[in-house]
Coordinates of C-alpha atoms and ligand atoms in Angstrom, one line a residue:
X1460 CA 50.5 36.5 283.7
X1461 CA 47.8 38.4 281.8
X1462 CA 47.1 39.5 277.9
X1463 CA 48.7 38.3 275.1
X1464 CA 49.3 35.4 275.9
X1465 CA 48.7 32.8 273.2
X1466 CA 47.4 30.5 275.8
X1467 CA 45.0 32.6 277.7
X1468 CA 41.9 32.0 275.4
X1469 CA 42.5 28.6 275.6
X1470 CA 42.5 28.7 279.5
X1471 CA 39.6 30.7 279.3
X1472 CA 37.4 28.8 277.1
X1473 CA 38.8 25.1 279.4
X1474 CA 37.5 27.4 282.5
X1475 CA 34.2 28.5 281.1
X1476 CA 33.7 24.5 280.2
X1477 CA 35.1 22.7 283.6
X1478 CA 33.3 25.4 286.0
X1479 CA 30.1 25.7 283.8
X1480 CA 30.3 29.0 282.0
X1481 CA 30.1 28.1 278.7
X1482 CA 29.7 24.6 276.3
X1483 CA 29.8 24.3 272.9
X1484 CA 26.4 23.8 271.8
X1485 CA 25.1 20.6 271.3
X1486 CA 28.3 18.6 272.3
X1487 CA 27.5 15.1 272.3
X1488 CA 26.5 15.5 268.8
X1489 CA 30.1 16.7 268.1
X1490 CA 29.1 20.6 268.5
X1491 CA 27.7 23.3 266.1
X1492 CA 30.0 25.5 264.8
X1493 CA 30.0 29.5 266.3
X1494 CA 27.2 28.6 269.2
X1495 CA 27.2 28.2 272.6
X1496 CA 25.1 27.5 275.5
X1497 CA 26.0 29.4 278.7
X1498 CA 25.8 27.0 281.8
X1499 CA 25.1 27.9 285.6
X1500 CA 27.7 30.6 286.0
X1501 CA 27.2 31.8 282.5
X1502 CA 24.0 32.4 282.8
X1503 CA 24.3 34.4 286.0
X1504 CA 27.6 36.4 284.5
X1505 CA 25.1 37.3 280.9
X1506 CA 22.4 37.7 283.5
X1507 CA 24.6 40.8 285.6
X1508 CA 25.8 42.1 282.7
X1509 CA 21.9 42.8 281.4
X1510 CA 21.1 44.1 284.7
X1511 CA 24.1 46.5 284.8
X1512 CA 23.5 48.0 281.0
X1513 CA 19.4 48.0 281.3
X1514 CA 20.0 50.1 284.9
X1515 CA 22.8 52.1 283.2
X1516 CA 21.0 52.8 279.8
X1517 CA 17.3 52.6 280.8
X1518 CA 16.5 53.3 284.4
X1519 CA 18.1 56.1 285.4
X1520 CA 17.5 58.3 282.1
X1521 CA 14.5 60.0 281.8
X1522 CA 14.5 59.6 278.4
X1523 CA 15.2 56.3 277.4
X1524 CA 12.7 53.4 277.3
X1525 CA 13.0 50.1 276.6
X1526 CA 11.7 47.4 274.4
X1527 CA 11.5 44.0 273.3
X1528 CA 10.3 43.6 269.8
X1529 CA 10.2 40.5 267.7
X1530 CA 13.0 38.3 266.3
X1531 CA 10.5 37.8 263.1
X1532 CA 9.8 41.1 261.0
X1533 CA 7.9 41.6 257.9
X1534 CA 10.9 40.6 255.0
X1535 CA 10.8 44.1 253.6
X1536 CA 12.1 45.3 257.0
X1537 CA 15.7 43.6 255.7
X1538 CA 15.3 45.4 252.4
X1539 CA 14.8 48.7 253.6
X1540 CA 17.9 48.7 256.1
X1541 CA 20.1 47.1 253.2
X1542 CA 20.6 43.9 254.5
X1543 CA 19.4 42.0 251.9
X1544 CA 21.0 43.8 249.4
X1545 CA 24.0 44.9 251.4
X1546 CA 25.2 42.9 254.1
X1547 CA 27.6 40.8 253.0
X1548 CA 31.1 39.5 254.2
X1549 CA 33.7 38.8 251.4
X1550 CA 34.8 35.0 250.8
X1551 CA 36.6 32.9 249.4
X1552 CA 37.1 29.3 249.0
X1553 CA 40.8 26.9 249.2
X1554 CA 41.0 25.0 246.1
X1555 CA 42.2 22.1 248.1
X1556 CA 40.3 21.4 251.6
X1557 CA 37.2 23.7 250.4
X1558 CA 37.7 25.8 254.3
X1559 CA 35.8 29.3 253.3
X1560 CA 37.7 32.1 254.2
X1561 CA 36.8 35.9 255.2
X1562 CA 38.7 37.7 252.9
X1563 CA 39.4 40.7 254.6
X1564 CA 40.4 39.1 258.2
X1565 CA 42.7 36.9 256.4
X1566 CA 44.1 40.2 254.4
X1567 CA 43.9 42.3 257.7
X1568 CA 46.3 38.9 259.5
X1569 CA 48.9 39.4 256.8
X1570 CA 49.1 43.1 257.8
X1571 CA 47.2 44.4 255.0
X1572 CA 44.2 47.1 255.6
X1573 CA 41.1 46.0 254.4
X1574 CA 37.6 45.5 255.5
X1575 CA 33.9 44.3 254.5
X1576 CA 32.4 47.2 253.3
X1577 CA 35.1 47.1 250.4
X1578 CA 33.7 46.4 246.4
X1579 CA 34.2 42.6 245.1
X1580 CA 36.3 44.0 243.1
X1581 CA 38.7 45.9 245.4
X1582 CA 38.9 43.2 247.5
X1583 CA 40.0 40.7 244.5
X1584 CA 42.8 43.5 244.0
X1585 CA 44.5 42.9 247.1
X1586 CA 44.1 39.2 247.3
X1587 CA 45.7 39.1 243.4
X1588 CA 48.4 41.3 245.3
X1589 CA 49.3 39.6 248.2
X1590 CA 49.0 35.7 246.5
X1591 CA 52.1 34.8 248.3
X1592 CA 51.4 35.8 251.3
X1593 CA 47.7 34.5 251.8
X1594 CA 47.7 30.6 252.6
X1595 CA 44.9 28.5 253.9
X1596 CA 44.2 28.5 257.9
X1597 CA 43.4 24.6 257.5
X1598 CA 45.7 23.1 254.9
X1599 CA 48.1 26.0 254.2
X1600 CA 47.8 25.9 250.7
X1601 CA 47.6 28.9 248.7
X1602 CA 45.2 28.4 245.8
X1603 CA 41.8 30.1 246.6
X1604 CA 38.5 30.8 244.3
X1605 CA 37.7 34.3 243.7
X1606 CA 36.4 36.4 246.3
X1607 CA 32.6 36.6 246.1
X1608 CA 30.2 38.6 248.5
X1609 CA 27.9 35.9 250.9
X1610 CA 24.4 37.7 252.2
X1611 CA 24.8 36.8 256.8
X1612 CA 21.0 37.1 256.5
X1613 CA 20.0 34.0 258.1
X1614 CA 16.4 32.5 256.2
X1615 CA 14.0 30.8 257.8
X1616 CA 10.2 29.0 256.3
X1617 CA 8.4 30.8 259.3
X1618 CA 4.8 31.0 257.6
X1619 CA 6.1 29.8 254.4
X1620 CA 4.4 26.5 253.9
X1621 CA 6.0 25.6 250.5
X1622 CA 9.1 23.4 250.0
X1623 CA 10.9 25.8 248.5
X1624 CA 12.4 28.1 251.5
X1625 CA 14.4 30.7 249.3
X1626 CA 10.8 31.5 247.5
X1627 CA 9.2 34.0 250.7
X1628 CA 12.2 34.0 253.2
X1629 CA 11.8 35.2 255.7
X1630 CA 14.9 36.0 257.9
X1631 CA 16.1 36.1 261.8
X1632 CA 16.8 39.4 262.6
X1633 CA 20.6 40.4 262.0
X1634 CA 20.5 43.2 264.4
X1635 CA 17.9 44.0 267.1
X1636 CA 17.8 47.9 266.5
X1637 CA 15.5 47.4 263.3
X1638 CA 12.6 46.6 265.3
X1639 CA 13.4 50.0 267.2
X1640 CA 13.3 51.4 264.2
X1641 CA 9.8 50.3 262.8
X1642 CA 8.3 51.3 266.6
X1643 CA 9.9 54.7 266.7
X1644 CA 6.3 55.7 265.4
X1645 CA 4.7 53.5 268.2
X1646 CA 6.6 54.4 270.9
X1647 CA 6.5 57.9 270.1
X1648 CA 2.4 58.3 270.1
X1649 CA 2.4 55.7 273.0
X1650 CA 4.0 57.2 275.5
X1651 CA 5.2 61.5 276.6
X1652 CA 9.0 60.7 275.4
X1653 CA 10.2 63.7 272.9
X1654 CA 13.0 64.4 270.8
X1655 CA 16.0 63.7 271.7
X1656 CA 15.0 60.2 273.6
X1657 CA 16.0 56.7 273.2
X1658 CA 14.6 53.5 272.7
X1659 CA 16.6 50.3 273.9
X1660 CA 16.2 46.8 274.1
X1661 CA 18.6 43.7 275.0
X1662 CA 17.6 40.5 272.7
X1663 CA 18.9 37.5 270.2
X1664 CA 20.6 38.7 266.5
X1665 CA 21.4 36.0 263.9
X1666 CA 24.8 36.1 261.2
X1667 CA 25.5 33.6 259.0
X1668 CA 29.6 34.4 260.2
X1669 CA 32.0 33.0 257.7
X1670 CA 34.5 32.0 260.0
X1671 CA 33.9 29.9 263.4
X1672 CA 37.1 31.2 265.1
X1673 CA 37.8 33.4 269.0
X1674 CA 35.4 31.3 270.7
X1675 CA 32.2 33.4 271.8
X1676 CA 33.7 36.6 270.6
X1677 CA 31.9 36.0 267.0
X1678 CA 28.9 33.6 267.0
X1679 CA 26.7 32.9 265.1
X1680 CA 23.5 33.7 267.3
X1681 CA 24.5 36.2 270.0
X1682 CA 22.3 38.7 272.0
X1683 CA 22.5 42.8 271.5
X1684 CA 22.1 45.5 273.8
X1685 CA 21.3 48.1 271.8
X1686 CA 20.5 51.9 272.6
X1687 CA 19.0 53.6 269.4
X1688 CA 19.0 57.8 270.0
X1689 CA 16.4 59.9 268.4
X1690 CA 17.9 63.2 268.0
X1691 CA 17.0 66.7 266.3
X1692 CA 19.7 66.8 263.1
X1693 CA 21.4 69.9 263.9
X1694 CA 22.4 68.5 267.4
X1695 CA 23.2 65.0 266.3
X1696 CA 27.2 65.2 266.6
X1697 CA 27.2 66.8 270.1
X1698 CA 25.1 64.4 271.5
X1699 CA 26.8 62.0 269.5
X1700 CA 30.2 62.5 271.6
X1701 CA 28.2 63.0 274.7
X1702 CA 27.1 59.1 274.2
X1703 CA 31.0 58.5 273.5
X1704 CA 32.0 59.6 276.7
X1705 CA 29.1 57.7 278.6
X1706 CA 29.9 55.0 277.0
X1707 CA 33.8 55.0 278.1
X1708 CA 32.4 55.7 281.4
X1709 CA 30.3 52.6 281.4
X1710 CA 33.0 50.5 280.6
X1711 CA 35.2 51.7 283.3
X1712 CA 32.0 51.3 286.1
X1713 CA 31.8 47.7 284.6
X1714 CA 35.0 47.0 286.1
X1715 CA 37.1 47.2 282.7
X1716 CA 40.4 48.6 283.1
X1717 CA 41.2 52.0 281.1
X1718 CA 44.7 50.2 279.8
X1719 CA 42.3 47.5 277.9
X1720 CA 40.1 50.0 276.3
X1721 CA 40.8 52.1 273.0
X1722 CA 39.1 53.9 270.9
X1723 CA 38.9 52.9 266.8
X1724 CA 37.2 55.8 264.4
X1725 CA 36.6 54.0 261.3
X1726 CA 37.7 55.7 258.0
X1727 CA 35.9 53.4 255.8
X1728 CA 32.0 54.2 255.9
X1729 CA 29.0 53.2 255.0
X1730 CA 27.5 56.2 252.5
X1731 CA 24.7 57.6 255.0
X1732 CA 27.2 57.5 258.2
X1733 CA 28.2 60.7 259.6
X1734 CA 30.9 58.8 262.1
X1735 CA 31.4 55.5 263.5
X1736 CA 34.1 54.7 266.2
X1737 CA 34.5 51.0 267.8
X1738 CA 35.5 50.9 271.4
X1739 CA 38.3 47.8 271.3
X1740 CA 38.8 45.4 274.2
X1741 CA 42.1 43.5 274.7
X1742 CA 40.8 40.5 274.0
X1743 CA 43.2 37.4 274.2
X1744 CA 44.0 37.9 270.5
X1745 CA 44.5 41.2 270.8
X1746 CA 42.5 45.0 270.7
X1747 CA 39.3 43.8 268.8
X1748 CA 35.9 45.3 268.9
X1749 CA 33.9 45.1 271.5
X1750 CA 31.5 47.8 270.8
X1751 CA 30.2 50.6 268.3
X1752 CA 29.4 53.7 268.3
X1753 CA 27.3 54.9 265.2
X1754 CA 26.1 58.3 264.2
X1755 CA 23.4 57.3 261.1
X1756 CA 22.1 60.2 260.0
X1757 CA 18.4 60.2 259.1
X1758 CA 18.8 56.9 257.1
X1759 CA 17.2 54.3 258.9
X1760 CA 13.6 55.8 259.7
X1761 CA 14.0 57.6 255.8
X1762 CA 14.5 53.8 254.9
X1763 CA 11.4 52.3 256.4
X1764 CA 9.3 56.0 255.8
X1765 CA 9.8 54.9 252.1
X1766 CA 9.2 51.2 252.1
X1767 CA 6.1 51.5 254.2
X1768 CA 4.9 54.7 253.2
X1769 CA 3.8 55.8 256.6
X1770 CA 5.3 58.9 257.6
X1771 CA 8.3 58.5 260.3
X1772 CA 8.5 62.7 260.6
X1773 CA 8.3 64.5 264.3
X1774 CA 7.3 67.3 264.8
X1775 CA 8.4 69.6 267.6
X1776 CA 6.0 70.4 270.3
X1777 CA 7.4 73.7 270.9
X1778 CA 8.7 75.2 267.4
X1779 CA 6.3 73.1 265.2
X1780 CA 9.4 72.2 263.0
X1781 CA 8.8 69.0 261.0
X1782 CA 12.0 66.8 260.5
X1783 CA 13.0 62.9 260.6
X1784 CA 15.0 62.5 263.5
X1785 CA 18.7 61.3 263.3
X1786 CA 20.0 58.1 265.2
X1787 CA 23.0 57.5 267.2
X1788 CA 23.2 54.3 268.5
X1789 CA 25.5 52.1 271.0
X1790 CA 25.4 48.7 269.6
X1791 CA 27.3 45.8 271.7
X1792 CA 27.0 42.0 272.6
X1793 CA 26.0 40.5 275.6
X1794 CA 28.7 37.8 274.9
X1795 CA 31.2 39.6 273.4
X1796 CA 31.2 41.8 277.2
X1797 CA 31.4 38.7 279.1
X1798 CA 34.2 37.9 276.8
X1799 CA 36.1 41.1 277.9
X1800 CA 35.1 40.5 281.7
X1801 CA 36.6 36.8 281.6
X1802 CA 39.8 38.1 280.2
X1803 CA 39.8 40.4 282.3
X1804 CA 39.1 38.5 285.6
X1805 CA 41.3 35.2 284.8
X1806 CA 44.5 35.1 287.3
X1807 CA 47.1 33.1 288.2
X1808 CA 48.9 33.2 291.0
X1809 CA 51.6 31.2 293.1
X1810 CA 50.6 30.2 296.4
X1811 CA 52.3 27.7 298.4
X1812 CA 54.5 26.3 295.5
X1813 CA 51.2 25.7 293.3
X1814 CA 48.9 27.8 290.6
X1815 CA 46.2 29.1 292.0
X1816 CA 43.4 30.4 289.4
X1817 CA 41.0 32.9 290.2
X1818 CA 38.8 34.8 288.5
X1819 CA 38.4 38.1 289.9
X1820 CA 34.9 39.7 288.8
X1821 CA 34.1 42.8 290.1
X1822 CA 32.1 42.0 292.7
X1823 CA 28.7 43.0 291.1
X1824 CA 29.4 40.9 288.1
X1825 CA 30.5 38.2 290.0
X1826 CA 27.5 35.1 289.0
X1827 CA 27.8 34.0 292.9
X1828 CA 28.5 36.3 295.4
X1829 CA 29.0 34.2 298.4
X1830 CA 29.7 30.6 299.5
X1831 CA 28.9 29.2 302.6
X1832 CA 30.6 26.0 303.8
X1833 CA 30.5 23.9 306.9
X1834 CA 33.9 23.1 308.2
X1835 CA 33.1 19.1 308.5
X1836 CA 30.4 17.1 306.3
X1837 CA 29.9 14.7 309.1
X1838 CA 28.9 16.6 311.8
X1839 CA 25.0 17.7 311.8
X1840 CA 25.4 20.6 314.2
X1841 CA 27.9 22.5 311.8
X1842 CA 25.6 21.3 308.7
X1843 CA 22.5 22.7 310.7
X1844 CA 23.8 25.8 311.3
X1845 CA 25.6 26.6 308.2
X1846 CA 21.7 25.5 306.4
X1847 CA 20.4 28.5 308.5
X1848 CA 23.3 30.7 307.8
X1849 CA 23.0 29.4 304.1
X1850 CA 19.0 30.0 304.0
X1851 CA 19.3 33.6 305.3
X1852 CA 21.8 34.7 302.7
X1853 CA 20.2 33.2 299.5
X1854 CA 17.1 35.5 300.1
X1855 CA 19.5 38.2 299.2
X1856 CA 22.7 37.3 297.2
X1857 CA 23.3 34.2 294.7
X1858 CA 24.9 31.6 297.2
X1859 CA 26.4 28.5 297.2
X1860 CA 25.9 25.8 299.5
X1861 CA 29.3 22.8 299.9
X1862 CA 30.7 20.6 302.0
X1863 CA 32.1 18.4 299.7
X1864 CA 35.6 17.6 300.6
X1865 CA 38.1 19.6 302.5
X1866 CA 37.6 23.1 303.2
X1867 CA 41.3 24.2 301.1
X1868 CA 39.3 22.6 297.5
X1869 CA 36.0 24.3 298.3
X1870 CA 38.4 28.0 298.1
X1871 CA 40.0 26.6 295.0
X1872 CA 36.4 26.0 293.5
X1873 CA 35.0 29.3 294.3
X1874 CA 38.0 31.1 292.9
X1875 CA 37.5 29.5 289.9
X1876 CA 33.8 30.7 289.6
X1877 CA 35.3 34.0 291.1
X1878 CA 32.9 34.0 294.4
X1879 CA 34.1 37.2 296.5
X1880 CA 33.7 35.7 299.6
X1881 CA 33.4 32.2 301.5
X1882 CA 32.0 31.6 305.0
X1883 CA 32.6 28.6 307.1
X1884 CA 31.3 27.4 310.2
X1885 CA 33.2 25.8 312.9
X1886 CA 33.2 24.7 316.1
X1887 CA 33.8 28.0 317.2
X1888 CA 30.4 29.3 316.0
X1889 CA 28.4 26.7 317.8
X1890 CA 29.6 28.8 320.7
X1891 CA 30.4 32.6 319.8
X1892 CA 27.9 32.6 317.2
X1893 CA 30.5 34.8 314.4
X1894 CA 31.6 32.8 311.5
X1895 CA 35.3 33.0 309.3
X1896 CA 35.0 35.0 306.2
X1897 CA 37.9 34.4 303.7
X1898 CA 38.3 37.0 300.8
X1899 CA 38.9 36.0 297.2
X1900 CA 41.8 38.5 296.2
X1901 CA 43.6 38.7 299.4
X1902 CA 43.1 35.3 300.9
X1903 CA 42.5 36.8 304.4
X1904 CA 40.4 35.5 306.9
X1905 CA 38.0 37.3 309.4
X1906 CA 35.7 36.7 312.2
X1907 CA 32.1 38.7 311.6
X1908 CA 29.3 37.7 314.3
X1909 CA 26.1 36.4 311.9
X1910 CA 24.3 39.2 313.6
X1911 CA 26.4 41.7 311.4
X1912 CA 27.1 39.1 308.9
X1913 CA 24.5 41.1 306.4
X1914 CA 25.6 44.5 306.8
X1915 CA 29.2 43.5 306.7
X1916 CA 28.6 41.9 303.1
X1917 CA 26.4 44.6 302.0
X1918 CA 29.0 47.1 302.6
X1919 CA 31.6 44.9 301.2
X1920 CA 30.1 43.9 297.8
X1921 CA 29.3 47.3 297.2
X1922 CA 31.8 48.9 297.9
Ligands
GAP692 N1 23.1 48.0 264.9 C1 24.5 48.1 264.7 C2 25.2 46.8 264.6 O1 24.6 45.8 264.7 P1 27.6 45.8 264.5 O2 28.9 46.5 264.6 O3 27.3 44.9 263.3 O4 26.5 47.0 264.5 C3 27.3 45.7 267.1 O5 27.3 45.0 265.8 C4 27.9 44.8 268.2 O6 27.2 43.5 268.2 C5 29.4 44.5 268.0 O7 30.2 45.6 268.4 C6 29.5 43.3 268.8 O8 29.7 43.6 270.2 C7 28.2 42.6 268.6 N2 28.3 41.6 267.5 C8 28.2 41.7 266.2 N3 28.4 40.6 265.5 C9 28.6 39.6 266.4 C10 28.8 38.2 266.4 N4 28.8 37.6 265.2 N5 29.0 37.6 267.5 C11 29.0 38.2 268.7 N6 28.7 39.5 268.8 C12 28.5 40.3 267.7

């Protein structure tokens, strides 16, 4: 069994709450619509897949350094970039239960193209169109308010001491790469980086979504990874594809199969755009985005040049030529990739007559590599030893420690949190000193002495 499947995202999101991925947020208060908290595994899966991108991105390029700038920015930040003009979603209301609708989802659903950057206008067009066709998710009637345009900016009264909070708002950041963007000038007289280099940084965006729908695939705070590219202008689109194929590659290292992945070049673009592709995942609902890949032109540092009136030019070191740099950027969520990796990792399989569900991570995203068990609760010589066997491991890998009922439920837990491999102790250990190590995917047992047991893992989760 595996995509497509109406029920997976519901198995999924059951999973990520009985084994302690993910919750809704603030549960016992009945939730909050489009936010989640990510529990003990969760935290450990959104944990790997930082490490993996920040070593990938940052680390081992020369020319890439990170940063971490602030969720707040100065308000006219969000009018140079557009947003507070700009981004907007298109909605519109059902006369009857009042459910708010995103216009262009509910257009795209009925088969017909259409998308957010579209005028008000347009956008009323089709809906006046396709009437008959368009009925309310929640009470399937079909009388709906115009479509109007609603801002995502999220506001906020940080430093405003007024009552009135629409009077100097101040927003949550709706994209981290804008405070990139107003250090370009920083980083650049901070450090030896020159054209073309990168800035990236991994950190919380806010979006006043319209629709609370696919779980943590669209939320309405969610964490970026974001790799903004300062390149020379005449170079931009080579480079440009060179970050497309690194970032297929990526996906592929990060244990995504190529069967899941497909490339979506958007025809519809924002004015200053020189190309934009999406790299879909095949999500539970279907070949959605999971990430983009943006060539911007000069726009953004023109943008805040303008607004700020400092001067974001660069000037070669070699030629002396003066120009504002281009930006291509790679722009995806942390949860919208541990999204993909659950879909891709859930299994079921028959074993013995009865469903066995397993989640098979690769092995460096699983959130807990191995799980060391002694074969009886009751008997202190097996609990002592597996402690020791326990306390040696943790040093290195995320373990787990059980011996909480019989040794067959223990598997069935760990192949629900997707842990590649168990070790028990037995009786047998007390006297040969080598435990059993049972594999997640294959089931198969074998015997490794401790003395090896490191290396034997090393090699095994790495390989
Ligand atoms: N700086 C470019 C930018 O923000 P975007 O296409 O709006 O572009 C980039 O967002 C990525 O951020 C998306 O591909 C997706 O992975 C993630 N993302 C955007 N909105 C999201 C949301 N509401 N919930 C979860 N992830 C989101």
């Amino acid at each position: 069994m595996k995509k497509q499947d109406n029920e997976l995202m519901d198995k999924i999101v059951a999973l990520c709450k009985r084994r302690g991925f993910i919750y809704p947020s603030s549960e016992i208060y009945g939730g909050f619509a489009a936010v989640y908290d990510y529990g003990p595994y969760g935290v450990e899966l959104e944990k790997a897949v930082k490490d993996f991108w920040w070593k990938r991105v940052v680390q081992v390029n020369q020319n890439v350094v990170g940063l971490d700038a602030a969720i707040f920015m100065h308000p006219k930040v969000w009018e140079a970039s557009g947003h507070v003009s700009g981004f907007a979603d298109p909605l519109m209301e059902c006369k009857n239960c009042h459910a708010r609708i995103r216009v262009d989802h509910a257009l795209e659903e009925i088969g017909v193209l259409a998308d957010e950057k579209m005028e008000v206008d347009e956008i009323n067009k089709l809906v006046d169109e396709n009437r008959d066709k368009l009925e309310c998710p929640n009470c399937k009637k079909k009388d709906f308010t115009q479509v109007k345009k609603f801002n995502q900016l999220v506001r906020s009264n940080l430093g405003n001491f007024t009552d009135d909070i629409n009077k100097e708002p101040v927003y949550l950041r709706g994209e981290t790469c804008q405070g990139i963007y107003v250090n370009y000038k920083n980083v650049l007289d901070s450090t030896r980086v020159k054209v073309p280099f990168g800035i990236a940084q991994i950190g919380k965006a806010f979006r006043n979504e319209i629709t609370a729908r696919q779980f943590i695939f669209r939320t309405r705070e969610f964490e970026q990874m974001e790799l903004q590219y300062f390149v020379a202008p005449e170079t931009d689109m080579d480079l440009y594809e060179k970050l497309r194929q690194d970032r297929w590659q990526y996906y592929l290292d990060l244990g995504l199969s190529e069967e899941n992945l497909k490339w979506h070049k958007h025809e519809n673009l924002v004015f200053y755009a020189k190309e934009a592709y999406d790299i879909e995942y095949n999500f539970p609902f279907g070949f959605s985005e999971l990430e983009g890949v943006h060539a911007r032109g000069n726009y953004d540092l023109s943008q805040h040049g303008k607004f700020s009136n400092e001067e974001l030019i660069y000037t070669d070191p070699k030629s002396n030529e003066t120009y504002i740099p281009h930006v291509i950027e790679a722009s995806v969520g942390v949860g919208r990739t541990v999204l993909a990796i659950l879909t891709e990792a859930y299994t079921e399989e028959e074993v013995n007559g009865e469903t066995r569900v397993v989640m098979k991570f690769s092995k460096k995203m699983a959130p807990v590599k191995v799980a060391v068990f002694p074969l009886l609760k009751n008997k202190p010589e097996l609990v002592a030893k597996a402690k020791q066997v326990f306390d040696d491991l943790k040093i290195k890998y995320m373990c787990e420690f059980d011996d909480n009922g019989n040794v067959g439920k223990r598997y069935r837990r760990q192949d629900e949190i997707g842990t590649p491999y168990c070790v028990t102790i037995d009786f047998d250990t007390l006297e040969d000193n080598a435990v059993t190590i049972r594999d997640r995917d294959t089931m198969e047992q074998s015997r490794v002495s401790i003395k090896e047991l490191h290396s034997w893992l090393e090699q095994k989760i790495n390989e």
